[in-house]
Amino acid sequence: MTREEKSQVIEELTAELANNANIYLTDISGLNAGTTSNLRRAAFKADVKMAVVKNTLLAKAMEASDREFGDLPSVLKGNTSVMYSETGNVPAKLIKTFRKKSDKPLLKGAFIEEAVYIGDEQLDMLVDIKSKEELIGEIVGLLQSPAKNVISALKSGGGTIAGLIKTLSEKEG
């Protein structure tokens, strides 16, 4: 690979790192062609972009990036594949599901919404991370609950302020 080609790859990797809030580094070494193809197909279906990268080039892209990757470059040893996803927990779920039939991919590390996770033992925690949409949904649900109580109290209190206060005080007790 020429110096110009390496520079081009580093620029492309730097752009990918800048454009993705959720980045997983995995080890898929030892997977045969069929299993690798199945993993790529599963990643595509889950809307996860996957690419095998050269560690030195990815390390240089991380250095060139505006982001702080903490200790993530330290896991760039051996075979490395990168997974990019819009949703933080999707690659973790993909890895966990895929490992029901295979011992790979192994999670080397992840960068999720500016937080760094190192090691395969983090996989279960990453599976449990909620997306922004899931968190917003839960918050909206929690906020709607008191409003529903007030509406219910208004209906059962006969539509008067005294009735509302009486009904709400009975619900608290």
Short mmCIF file of C-alpha atoms in Angstrom, two decimals:
data_model
loop_
_atom_site.label_atom_id
_atom_site.label_comp_id
_atom_site.label_asym_id
_atom_site.label_seq_id
_atom_site.Cartn_x
_atom_site.Cartn_y
_atom_site.Cartn_z
CA MET A 1 0.00 0.00 0.00
CA THR A 2 1.46 3.35 -0.99
CA ARG A 3 1.73 6.34 1.32
CA GLU A 4 -1.06 8.07 -0.64
CA GLU A 5 -3.33 5.03 -0.31
CA LYS A 6 -2.68 4.88 3.43
CA SER A 7 -3.46 8.58 3.76
CA GLN A 8 -6.70 8.08 1.86
CA VAL A 9 -7.73 5.17 4.13
CA ILE A 10 -6.90 7.22 7.25
CA GLU A 11 -9.03 10.11 5.95
CA GLU A 12 -11.94 7.76 5.26
CA LEU A 13 -11.66 6.13 8.70
CA THR A 14 -11.45 9.55 10.37
CA ALA A 15 -14.65 10.58 8.58
CA GLU A 16 -16.40 7.35 9.68
CA LEU A 17 -15.32 7.96 13.28
CA ALA A 18 -16.66 11.52 13.10
CA ASN A 19 -19.97 10.47 11.55
CA ASN A 20 -20.81 7.65 13.97
CA ALA A 21 -21.61 8.04 17.67
CA ASN A 22 -21.47 4.28 18.28
CA ILE A 23 -18.35 2.36 17.33
CA TYR A 24 -17.55 -1.23 18.26
CA LEU A 25 -14.14 -2.88 17.81
CA THR A 26 -14.36 -6.64 17.49
CA ASP A 27 -12.22 -9.68 16.75
CA ILE A 28 -13.62 -12.01 14.10
CA SER A 29 -10.37 -13.88 13.42
CA GLY A 30 -10.78 -17.59 12.89
CA LEU A 31 -14.27 -17.35 11.41
CA ASN A 32 -14.53 -19.28 8.16
CA ALA A 33 -15.84 -17.64 4.99
CA GLY A 34 -19.40 -18.92 5.47
CA THR A 35 -19.65 -17.76 9.08
CA THR A 36 -18.11 -14.39 8.20
CA SER A 37 -20.64 -14.02 5.40
CA ASN A 38 -23.47 -14.85 7.84
CA LEU A 39 -22.15 -12.23 10.28
CA ARG A 40 -21.97 -9.59 7.55
CA ARG A 41 -25.52 -10.45 6.44
CA ALA A 42 -26.80 -10.22 10.03
CA ALA A 43 -25.02 -6.88 10.48
CA PHE A 44 -26.56 -5.54 7.26
CA LYS A 45 -30.05 -6.62 8.38
CA ALA A 46 -29.50 -4.92 11.76
CA ASP A 47 -28.37 -1.71 10.00
CA VAL A 48 -24.83 -2.10 11.35
CA LYS A 49 -21.98 -1.17 9.04
CA MET A 50 -19.04 -3.53 9.42
CA ALA A 51 -15.48 -3.31 8.06
CA VAL A 52 -12.15 -5.03 8.69
CA VAL A 53 -9.45 -2.44 9.34
CA LYS A 54 -5.71 -2.28 9.71
CA ASN A 55 -4.90 -1.42 13.33
CA THR A 56 -2.19 1.13 12.59
CA LEU A 57 -4.42 3.04 10.19
CA LEU A 58 -7.36 3.04 12.62
CA ALA A 59 -5.06 4.25 15.42
CA LYS A 60 -3.90 7.14 13.21
CA ALA A 61 -7.52 7.94 12.33
CA MET A 62 -8.38 8.03 16.05
CA GLU A 63 -5.47 10.41 16.65
CA ALA A 64 -6.64 12.64 13.80
CA SER A 65 -10.21 12.64 15.10
CA ASP A 66 -11.69 15.41 17.24
CA ARG A 67 -13.02 12.79 19.65
CA GLU A 68 -11.39 11.47 22.79
CA PHE A 69 -11.19 7.68 22.52
CA GLY A 70 -9.48 7.15 25.88
CA ASP A 71 -7.92 3.68 26.13
CA LEU A 72 -9.69 2.37 23.03
CA PRO A 73 -6.54 2.45 20.85
CA SER A 74 -4.91 0.04 23.33
CA VAL A 75 -7.15 -2.80 22.08
CA LEU A 76 -5.90 -2.45 18.50
CA LYS A 77 -3.98 -5.70 18.41
CA GLY A 78 -4.54 -8.71 16.18
CA ASN A 79 -7.50 -8.87 13.84
CA THR A 80 -9.86 -5.89 14.21
CA SER A 81 -13.27 -5.29 12.68
CA VAL A 82 -15.20 -2.09 13.23
CA MET A 83 -18.98 -1.94 13.60
CA TYR A 84 -20.81 1.38 13.26
CA SER A 85 -24.42 1.83 14.33
CA GLU A 86 -27.02 4.57 14.86
CA THR A 87 -28.21 2.86 18.05
CA GLY A 88 -25.71 2.11 20.81
CA ASN A 89 -26.89 -1.35 21.82
CA VAL A 90 -27.63 -2.86 18.39
CA PRO A 91 -24.08 -4.16 17.69
CA ALA A 92 -23.91 -5.63 21.21
CA LYS A 93 -27.21 -7.47 20.64
CA LEU A 94 -25.95 -8.64 17.23
CA ILE A 95 -22.72 -10.00 18.76
CA LYS A 96 -24.57 -11.71 21.61
CA THR A 97 -27.08 -13.33 19.25
CA PHE A 98 -24.38 -14.40 16.82
CA ARG A 99 -22.33 -15.99 19.60
CA LYS A 100 -25.11 -18.45 20.33
CA LYS A 101 -23.78 -20.35 17.27
CA SER A 102 -20.13 -19.26 17.30
CA ASP A 103 -17.47 -18.17 19.79
CA LYS A 104 -16.82 -14.97 17.80
CA PRO A 105 -16.98 -12.03 17.39
CA LEU A 106 -15.26 -10.99 20.58
CA LEU A 107 -15.75 -7.45 21.79
CA LYS A 108 -12.44 -5.63 22.10
CA GLY A 109 -13.94 -2.28 22.98
CA ALA A 110 -16.66 0.23 22.16
CA PHE A 111 -17.20 3.96 21.95
CA ILE A 112 -20.86 4.68 22.75
CA GLU A 113 -22.06 8.29 22.77
CA GLU A 114 -18.65 9.51 24.02
CA ALA A 115 -18.18 6.76 26.65
CA VAL A 116 -15.45 4.14 26.22
CA TYR A 117 -15.90 0.47 27.15
CA ILE A 118 -12.97 -1.96 27.08
CA GLY A 119 -13.18 -5.76 27.00
CA ASP A 120 -15.56 -8.55 26.12
CA GLU A 121 -16.93 -8.63 29.68
CA GLN A 122 -18.69 -5.31 28.88
CA LEU A 123 -20.97 -6.99 26.30
CA ASP A 124 -23.94 -7.66 28.61
CA MET A 125 -23.86 -4.10 29.92
CA LEU A 126 -23.78 -2.74 26.35
CA VAL A 127 -26.77 -4.92 25.42
CA ASP A 128 -28.71 -3.28 28.26
CA ILE A 129 -27.91 0.32 27.26
CA LYS A 130 -31.08 2.12 26.27
CA SER A 131 -31.20 4.23 23.13
CA LYS A 132 -32.14 7.91 23.32
CA GLU A 133 -35.52 7.03 21.83
CA GLU A 134 -36.16 4.38 24.51
CA LEU A 135 -35.20 6.81 27.29
CA ILE A 136 -37.39 9.57 25.87
CA GLY A 137 -40.29 7.11 25.66
CA GLU A 138 -39.86 6.15 29.31
CA ILE A 139 -39.65 9.79 30.41
CA VAL A 140 -42.77 10.70 28.43
CA GLY A 141 -44.57 7.75 30.03
CA LEU A 142 -43.54 8.91 33.50
CA LEU A 143 -44.61 12.46 32.78
CA GLN A 144 -47.98 11.35 31.43
CA SER A 145 -48.77 9.36 34.54
CA PRO A 146 -49.38 12.41 36.82
CA ALA A 147 -51.44 14.09 34.08
CA LYS A 148 -53.61 10.97 33.83
CA ASN A 149 -54.09 11.05 37.62
CA VAL A 150 -55.27 14.68 37.46
CA ILE A 151 -57.67 13.94 34.58
CA SER A 152 -58.99 10.90 36.43
CA ALA A 153 -59.42 12.97 39.60
CA LEU A 154 -61.25 15.68 37.68
CA LYS A 155 -63.68 13.16 36.26
CA SER A 156 -64.30 11.39 39.55
CA GLY A 157 -64.40 14.64 41.56
CA GLY A 158 -67.43 15.94 39.72
CA GLY A 159 -65.49 18.67 37.92
CA THR A 160 -65.21 20.95 40.97
CA ILE A 161 -62.01 22.12 42.64
CA ALA A 162 -63.15 20.74 46.00
CA GLY A 163 -63.93 17.39 44.39
CA LEU A 164 -60.53 17.36 42.67
CA ILE A 165 -58.68 18.07 45.91
CA LYS A 166 -60.69 15.44 47.77
CA THR A 167 -60.06 12.79 45.10
CA LEU A 168 -56.33 13.55 44.86
CA SER A 169 -55.91 13.48 48.65
CA GLU A 170 -57.66 10.09 48.76
CA LYS A 171 -55.28 8.73 46.10
CA GLU A 172 -52.21 9.89 48.08
CA GLY A 173 -53.43 8.21 51.25
#
